[in-house]
Tab-separated table of C-alpha atoms and ligand atoms in Angstrom:
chain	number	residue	atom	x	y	z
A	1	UNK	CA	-10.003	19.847	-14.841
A	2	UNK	CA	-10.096	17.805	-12.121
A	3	UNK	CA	-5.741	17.910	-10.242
A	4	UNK	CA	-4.276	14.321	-10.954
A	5	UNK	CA	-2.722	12.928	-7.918
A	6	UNK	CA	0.346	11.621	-9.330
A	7	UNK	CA	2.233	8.661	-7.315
A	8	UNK	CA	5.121	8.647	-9.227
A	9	UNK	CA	6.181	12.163	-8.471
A	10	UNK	CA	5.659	11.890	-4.561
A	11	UNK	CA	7.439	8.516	-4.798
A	12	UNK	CA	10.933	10.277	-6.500
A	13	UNK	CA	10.216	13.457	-4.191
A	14	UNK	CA	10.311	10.862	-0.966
A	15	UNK	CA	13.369	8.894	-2.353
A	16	UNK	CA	15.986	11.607	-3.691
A	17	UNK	CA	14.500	12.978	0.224
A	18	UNK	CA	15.751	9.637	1.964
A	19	UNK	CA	19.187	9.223	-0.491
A	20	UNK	CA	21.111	11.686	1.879
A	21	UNK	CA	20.017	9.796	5.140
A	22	UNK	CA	21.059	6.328	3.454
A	23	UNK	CA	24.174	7.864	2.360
A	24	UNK	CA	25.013	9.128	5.885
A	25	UNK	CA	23.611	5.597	7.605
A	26	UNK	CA	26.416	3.979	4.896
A	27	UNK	CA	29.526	6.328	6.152
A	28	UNK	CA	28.711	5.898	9.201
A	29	UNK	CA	29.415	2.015	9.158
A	30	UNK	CA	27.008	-0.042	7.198
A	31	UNK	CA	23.632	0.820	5.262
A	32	UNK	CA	20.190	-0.143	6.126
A	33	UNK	CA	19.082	-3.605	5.581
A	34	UNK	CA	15.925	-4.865	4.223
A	35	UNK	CA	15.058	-8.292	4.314
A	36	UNK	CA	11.862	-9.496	2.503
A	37	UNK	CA	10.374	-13.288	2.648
A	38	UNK	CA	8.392	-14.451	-0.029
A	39	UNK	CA	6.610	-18.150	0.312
A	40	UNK	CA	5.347	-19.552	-2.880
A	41	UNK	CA	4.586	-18.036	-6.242
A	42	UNK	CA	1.824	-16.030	-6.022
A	43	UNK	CA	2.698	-13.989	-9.694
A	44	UNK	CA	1.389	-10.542	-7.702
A	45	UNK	CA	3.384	-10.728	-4.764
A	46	UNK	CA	6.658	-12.145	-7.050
A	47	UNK	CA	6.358	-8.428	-8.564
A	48	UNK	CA	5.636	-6.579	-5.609
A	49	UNK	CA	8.810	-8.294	-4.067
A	50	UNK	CA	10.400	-7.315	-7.216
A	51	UNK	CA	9.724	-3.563	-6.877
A	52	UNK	CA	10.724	-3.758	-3.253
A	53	UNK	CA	14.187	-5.368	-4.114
A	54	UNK	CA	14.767	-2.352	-6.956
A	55	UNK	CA	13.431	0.372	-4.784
A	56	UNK	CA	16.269	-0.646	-2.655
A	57	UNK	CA	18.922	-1.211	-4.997
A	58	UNK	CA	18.030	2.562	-6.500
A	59	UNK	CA	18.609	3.890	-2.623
A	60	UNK	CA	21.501	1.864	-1.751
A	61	UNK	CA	19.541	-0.333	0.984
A	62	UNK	CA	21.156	-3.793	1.385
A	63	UNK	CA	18.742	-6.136	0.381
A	64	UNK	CA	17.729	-10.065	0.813
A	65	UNK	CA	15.115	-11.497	-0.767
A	66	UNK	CA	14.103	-15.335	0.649
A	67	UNK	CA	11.995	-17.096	-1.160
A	68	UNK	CA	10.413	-20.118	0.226
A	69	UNK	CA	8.617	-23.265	-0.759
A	70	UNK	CA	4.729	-22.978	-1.313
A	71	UNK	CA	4.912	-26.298	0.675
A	72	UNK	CA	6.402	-24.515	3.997
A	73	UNK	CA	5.361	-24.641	7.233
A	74	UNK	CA	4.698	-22.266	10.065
A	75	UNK	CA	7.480	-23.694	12.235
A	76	UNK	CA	10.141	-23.202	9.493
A	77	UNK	CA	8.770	-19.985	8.426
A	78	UNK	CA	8.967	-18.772	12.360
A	79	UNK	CA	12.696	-20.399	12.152
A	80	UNK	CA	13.444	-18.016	8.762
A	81	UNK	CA	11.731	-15.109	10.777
A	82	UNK	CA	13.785	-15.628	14.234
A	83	UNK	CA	17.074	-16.063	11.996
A	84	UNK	CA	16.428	-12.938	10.980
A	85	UNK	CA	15.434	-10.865	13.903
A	86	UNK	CA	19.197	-11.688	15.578
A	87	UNK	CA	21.184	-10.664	11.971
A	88	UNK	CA	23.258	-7.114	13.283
A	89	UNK	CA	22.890	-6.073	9.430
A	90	UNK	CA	19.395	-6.551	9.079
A	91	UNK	CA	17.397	-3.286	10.073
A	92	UNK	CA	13.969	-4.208	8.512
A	93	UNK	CA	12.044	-7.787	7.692
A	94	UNK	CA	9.045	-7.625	5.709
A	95	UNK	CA	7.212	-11.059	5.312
A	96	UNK	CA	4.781	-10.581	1.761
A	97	UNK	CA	1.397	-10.963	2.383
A	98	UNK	CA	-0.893	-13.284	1.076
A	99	UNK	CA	0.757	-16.616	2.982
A	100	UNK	CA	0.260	-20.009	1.587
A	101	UNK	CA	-3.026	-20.994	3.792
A	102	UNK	CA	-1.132	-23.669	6.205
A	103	UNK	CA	1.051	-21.152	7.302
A	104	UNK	CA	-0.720	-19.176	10.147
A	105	UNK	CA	-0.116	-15.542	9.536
A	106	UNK	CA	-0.518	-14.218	12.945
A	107	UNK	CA	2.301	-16.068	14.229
A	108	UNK	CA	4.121	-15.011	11.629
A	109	UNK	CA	3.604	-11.300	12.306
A	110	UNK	CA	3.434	-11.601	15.557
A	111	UNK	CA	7.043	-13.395	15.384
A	112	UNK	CA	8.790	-10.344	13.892
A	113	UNK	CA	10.264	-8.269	15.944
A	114	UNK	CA	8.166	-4.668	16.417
A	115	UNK	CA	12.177	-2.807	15.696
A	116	UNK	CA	12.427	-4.495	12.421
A	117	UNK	CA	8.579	-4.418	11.564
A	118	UNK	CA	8.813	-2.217	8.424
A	119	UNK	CA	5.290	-2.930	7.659
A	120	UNK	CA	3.926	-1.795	10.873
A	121	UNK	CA	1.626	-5.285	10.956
A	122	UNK	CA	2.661	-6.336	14.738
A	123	UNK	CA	0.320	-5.545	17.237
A	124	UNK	CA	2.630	-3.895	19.018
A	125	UNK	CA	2.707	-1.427	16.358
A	126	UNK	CA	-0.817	-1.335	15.113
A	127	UNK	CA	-1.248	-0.258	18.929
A	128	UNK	CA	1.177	2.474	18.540
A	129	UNK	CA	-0.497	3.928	15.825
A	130	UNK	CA	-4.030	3.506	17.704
A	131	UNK	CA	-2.826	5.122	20.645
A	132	UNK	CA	-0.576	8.200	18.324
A	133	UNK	CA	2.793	6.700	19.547
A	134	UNK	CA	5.186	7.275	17.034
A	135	UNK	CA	6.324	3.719	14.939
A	136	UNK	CA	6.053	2.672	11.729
A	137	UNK	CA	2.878	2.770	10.088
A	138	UNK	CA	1.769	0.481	7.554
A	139	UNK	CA	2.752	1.448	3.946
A	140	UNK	CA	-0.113	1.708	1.717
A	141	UNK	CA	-1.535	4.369	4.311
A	142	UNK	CA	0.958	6.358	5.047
A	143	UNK	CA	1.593	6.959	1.448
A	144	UNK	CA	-1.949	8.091	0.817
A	145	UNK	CA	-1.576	10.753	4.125
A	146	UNK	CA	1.818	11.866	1.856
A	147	UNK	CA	-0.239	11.837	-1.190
A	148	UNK	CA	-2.543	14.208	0.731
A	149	UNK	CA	-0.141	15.845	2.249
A	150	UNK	CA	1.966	17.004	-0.712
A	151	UNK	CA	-0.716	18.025	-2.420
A	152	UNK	CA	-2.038	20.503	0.221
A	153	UNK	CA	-5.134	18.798	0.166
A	154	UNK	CA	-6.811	19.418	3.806
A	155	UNK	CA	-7.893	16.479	6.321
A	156	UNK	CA	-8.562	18.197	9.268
A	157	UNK	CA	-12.408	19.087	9.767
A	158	UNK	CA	-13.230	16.957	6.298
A	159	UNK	CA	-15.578	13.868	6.302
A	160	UNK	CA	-13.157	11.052	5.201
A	161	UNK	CA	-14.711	7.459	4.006
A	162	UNK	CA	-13.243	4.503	3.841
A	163	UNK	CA	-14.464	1.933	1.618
A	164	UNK	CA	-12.680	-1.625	3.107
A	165	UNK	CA	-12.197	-2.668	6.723
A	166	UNK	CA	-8.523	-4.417	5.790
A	167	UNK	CA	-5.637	-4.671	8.505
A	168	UNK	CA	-3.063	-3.204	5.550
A	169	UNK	CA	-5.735	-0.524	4.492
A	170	UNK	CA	-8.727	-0.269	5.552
A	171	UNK	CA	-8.108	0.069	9.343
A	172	UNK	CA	-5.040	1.977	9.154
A	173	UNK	CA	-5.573	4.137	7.044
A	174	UNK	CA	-9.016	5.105	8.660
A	175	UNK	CA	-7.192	5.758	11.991
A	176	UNK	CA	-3.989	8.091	10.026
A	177	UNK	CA	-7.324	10.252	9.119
A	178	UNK	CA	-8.686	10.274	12.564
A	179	UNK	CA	-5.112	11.669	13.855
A	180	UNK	CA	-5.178	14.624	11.028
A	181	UNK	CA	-9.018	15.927	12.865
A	182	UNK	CA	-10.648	14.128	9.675
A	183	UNK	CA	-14.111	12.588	10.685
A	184	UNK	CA	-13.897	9.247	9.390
A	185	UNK	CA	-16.348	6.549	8.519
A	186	UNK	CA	-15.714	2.983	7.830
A	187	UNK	CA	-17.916	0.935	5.740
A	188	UNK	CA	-17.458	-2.522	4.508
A	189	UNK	CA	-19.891	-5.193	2.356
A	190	UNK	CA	-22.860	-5.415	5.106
A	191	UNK	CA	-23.179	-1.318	5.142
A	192	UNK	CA	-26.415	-0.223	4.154
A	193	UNK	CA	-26.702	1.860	1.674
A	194	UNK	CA	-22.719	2.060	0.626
A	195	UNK	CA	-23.357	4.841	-2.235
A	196	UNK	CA	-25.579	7.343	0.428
A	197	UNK	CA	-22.375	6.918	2.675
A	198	UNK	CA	-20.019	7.348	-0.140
A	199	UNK	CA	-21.548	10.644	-1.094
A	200	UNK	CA	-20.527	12.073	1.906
A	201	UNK	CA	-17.238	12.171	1.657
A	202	UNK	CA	-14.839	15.118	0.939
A	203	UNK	CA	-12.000	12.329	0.993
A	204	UNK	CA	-13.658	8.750	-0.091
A	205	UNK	CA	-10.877	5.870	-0.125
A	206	UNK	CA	-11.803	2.558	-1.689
A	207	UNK	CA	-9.457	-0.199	-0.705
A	208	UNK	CA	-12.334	-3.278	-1.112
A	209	UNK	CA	-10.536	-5.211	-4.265
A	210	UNK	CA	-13.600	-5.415	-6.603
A	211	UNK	CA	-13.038	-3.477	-10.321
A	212	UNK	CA	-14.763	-0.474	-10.101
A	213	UNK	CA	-17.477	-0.864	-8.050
A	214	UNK	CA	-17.338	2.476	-6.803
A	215	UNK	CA	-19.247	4.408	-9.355
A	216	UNK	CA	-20.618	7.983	-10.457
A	217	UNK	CA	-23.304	7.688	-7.742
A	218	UNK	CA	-21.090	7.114	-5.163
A	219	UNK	CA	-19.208	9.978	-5.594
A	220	UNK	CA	-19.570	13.586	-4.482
A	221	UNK	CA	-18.933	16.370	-7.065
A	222	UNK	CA	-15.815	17.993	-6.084
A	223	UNK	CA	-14.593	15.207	-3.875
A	224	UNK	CA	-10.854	13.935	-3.015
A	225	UNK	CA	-10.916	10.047	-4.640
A	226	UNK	CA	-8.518	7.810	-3.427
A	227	UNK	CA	-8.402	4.378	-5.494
A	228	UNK	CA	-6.308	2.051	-3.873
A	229	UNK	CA	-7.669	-0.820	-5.940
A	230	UNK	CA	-5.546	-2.693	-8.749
A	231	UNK	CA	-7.563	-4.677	-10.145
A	232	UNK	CA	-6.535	-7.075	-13.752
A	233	UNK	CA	-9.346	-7.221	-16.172
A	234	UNK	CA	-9.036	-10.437	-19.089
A	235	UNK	CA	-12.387	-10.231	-20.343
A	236	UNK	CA	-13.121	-7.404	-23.475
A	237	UNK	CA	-16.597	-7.242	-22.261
A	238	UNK	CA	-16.019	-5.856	-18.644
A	239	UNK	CA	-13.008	-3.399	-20.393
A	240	UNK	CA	-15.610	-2.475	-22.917
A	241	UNK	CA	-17.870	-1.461	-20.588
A	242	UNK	CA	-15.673	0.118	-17.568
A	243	UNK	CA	-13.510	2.007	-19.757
A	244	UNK	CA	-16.602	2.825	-22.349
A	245	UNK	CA	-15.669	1.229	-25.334
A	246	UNK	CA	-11.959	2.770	-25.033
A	247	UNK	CA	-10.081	1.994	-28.535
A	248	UNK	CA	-6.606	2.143	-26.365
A	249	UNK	CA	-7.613	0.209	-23.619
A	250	UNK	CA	-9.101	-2.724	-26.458
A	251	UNK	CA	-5.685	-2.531	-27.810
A	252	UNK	CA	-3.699	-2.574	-24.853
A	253	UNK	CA	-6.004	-5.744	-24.067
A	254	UNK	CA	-5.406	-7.363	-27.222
A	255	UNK	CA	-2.022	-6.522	-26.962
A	256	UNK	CA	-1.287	-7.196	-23.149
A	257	UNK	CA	-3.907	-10.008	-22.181
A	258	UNK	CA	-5.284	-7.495	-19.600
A	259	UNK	CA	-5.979	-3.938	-18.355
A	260	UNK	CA	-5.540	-2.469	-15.147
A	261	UNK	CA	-8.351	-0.663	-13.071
A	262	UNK	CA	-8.964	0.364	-9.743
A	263	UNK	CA	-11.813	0.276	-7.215
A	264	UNK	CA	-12.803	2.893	-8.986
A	265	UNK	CA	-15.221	3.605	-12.313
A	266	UNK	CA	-12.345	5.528	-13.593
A	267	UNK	CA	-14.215	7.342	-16.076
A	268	UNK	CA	-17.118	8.480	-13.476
A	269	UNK	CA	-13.635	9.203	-10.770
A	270	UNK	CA	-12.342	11.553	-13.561
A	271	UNK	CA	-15.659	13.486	-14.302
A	272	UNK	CA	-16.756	13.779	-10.887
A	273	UNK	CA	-13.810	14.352	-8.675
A	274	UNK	CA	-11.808	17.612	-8.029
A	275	UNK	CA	-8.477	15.544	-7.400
A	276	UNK	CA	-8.030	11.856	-7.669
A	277	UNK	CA	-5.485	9.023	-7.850
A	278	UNK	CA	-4.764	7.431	-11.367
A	279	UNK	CA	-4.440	3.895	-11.440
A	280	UNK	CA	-2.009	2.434	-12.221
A	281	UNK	CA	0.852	5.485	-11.102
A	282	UNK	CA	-1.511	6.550	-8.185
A	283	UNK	CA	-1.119	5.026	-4.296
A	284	UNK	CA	1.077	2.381	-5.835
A	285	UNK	CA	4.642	3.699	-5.877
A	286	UNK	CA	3.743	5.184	-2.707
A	287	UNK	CA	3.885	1.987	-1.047
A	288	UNK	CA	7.435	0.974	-1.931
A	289	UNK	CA	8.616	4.614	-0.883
A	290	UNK	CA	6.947	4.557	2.465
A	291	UNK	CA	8.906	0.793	3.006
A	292	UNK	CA	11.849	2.556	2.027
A	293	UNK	CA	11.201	5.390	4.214
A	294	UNK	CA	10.471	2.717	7.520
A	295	UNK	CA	13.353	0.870	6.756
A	296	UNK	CA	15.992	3.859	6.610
A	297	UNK	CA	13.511	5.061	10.283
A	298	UNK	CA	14.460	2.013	11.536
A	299	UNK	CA	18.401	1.735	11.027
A	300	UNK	CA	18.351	5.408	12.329
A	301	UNK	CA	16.793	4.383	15.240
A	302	UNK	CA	19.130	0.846	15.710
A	303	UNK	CA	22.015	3.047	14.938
A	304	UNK	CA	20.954	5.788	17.669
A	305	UNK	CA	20.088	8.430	15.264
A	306	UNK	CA	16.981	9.352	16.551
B	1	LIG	N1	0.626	-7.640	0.350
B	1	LIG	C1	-0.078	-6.604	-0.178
B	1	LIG	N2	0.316	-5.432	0.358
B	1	LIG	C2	1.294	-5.727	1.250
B	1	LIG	C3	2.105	-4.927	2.113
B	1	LIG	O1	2.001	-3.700	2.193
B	1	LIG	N3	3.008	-5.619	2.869
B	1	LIG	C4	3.128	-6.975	2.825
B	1	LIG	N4	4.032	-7.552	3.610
B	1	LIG	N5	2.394	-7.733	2.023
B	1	LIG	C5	1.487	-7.114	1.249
């Protein structure tokens, strides 16, 4: 039976870890701050926001959430950002990504400051982690390495592939490998031969956004499967045929409008793998504990903790 990698559990291990340093942050004056900007209503990011805003509540982070006009501009959304980067009580700013497409992202990450960059987007600290300099590392990715991690699943000396060249993923998470002595390929939509690569891989990480396209034959017997993907499915054909005719996933369908799935053939993951994520309840709590986890690192470090 192959060891389920379970998200949830490493998220409430990481949290009840952090309560103590929030509590201590809070008697010592004020708690950490998060603030997080949403622009429009993308219906993903409103519920990622959503979780963010909870996770905090649950810790005893103050919290803002902004939420903006689909219709903004970059100037006003570098005015919301620069507002915040001067607020004393404000210890972490997280702008959601995607942006509505007249707003020029890189300004807008570039505009927060690196010492409230819970995300770990700014160049300034996507160098840091290139170079090993301690900051805060993007969240999806440093969740996985704790997903690893507590596990006691090794890095060092494995072959590690990542599936997905993204700036919140792909990239990262490729380089937190590197740092643990993995040996670590990359491969993205023009790499030949993706399932030859794939096979490789004592650690394979698929972070490329397209239901389950990593199947059987892309996977190594005994290999460490991390599905970042989450993936909606509306149409009874594809969950027919992903999830193999599955009477409870038709019924959650009929029932829910959609199904979730991952990156990952989650039937050929489960068969084939010796440890994998689930999705959903795999990398995706981790995220939200990892924000948690920069924010609190970051009003330590403002408050001269460490
Ligand atoms: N959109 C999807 N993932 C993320 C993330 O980790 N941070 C932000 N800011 N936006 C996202």
């Amino acid at each position: 039976m192959p060891l389920i990698l379970d998200g949830n559990r490493v998220r409430d291990q990481i949290l009840s870890e952090l309560k103590p340093r929030v509590e201590a942050l809070a008697a010592g004056g004020r708690p950490p701050g998060l603030a997080v900007i949403l622009a429009g209503h993308n219906p993903a990011s409103e519920i990622y926001v959503r979780g963010k805003i909870k996770a905090c509540h649950h810790l005893g982070i103050y919290s803002e959430s902004l939420t903006l006009p689909e219709t903004i501009t970059t100037d006003e959304l570098l005015a919301a950002v620069d507002q915040l980067n001067g607020r004393g009580d404000i210890d972490g700013i997280l702008v959601q990504l995607p942006l509505p497409p007249q707003v020029d992202a890189r300004r807008i990450l570039l505009a927060v400051a690196p010492e409230k960059d819970v995300d770990g987007f700014h160049p300034c600290n996507v160098g840091r982690l290139a170079t090993g300099l301690p900051g805060p590392r993007a969240c999806t990715p440093a969740g996985i390495l704790q997903l690893l991690m507590r596990y006691g699943i090794a890095i060092a000396g494995k072959r590690a592939v990542v599936v997905g060249r993204s700036d919140i993923v792909g990239k990262p998470v490729a380089l937190l490998l590197l740092h643990e002595n993995a040996t670590v390929t990359v491969c993205h939509s023009k790499t030949p031969d993706l399932a030859a690569v794939c096979r490789e891989a004592d650690i394979l990480v698929a972070a490329i956004g397209r239901a389950a396209m990593i199947t059987g034959d892309f996977i190594r017997s005994g290999a460490t499967v991390i599905d970042v993907g989450m993936n909606r499915l509306d149409r009874r054909e594809d969950v027919a045929r992903i999830f193999r005719n599955s009477p409870e996933k038709l019924a959650a369908l009929e029932m829910r409008g959609s199904v979730l799935v991952g990156d990952v053939d989650p039937i050929a993951m489960a068969e084939k793998a010796s440890a994998y994520t689930p999705v959903p309840g795999g990398v995706g709590p981790l995220t939200i504990a990892m924000l948690m986890a920069n924010t609190v690192e970051s009003a330590e470090r403002r408050a001269g903790i460490c």
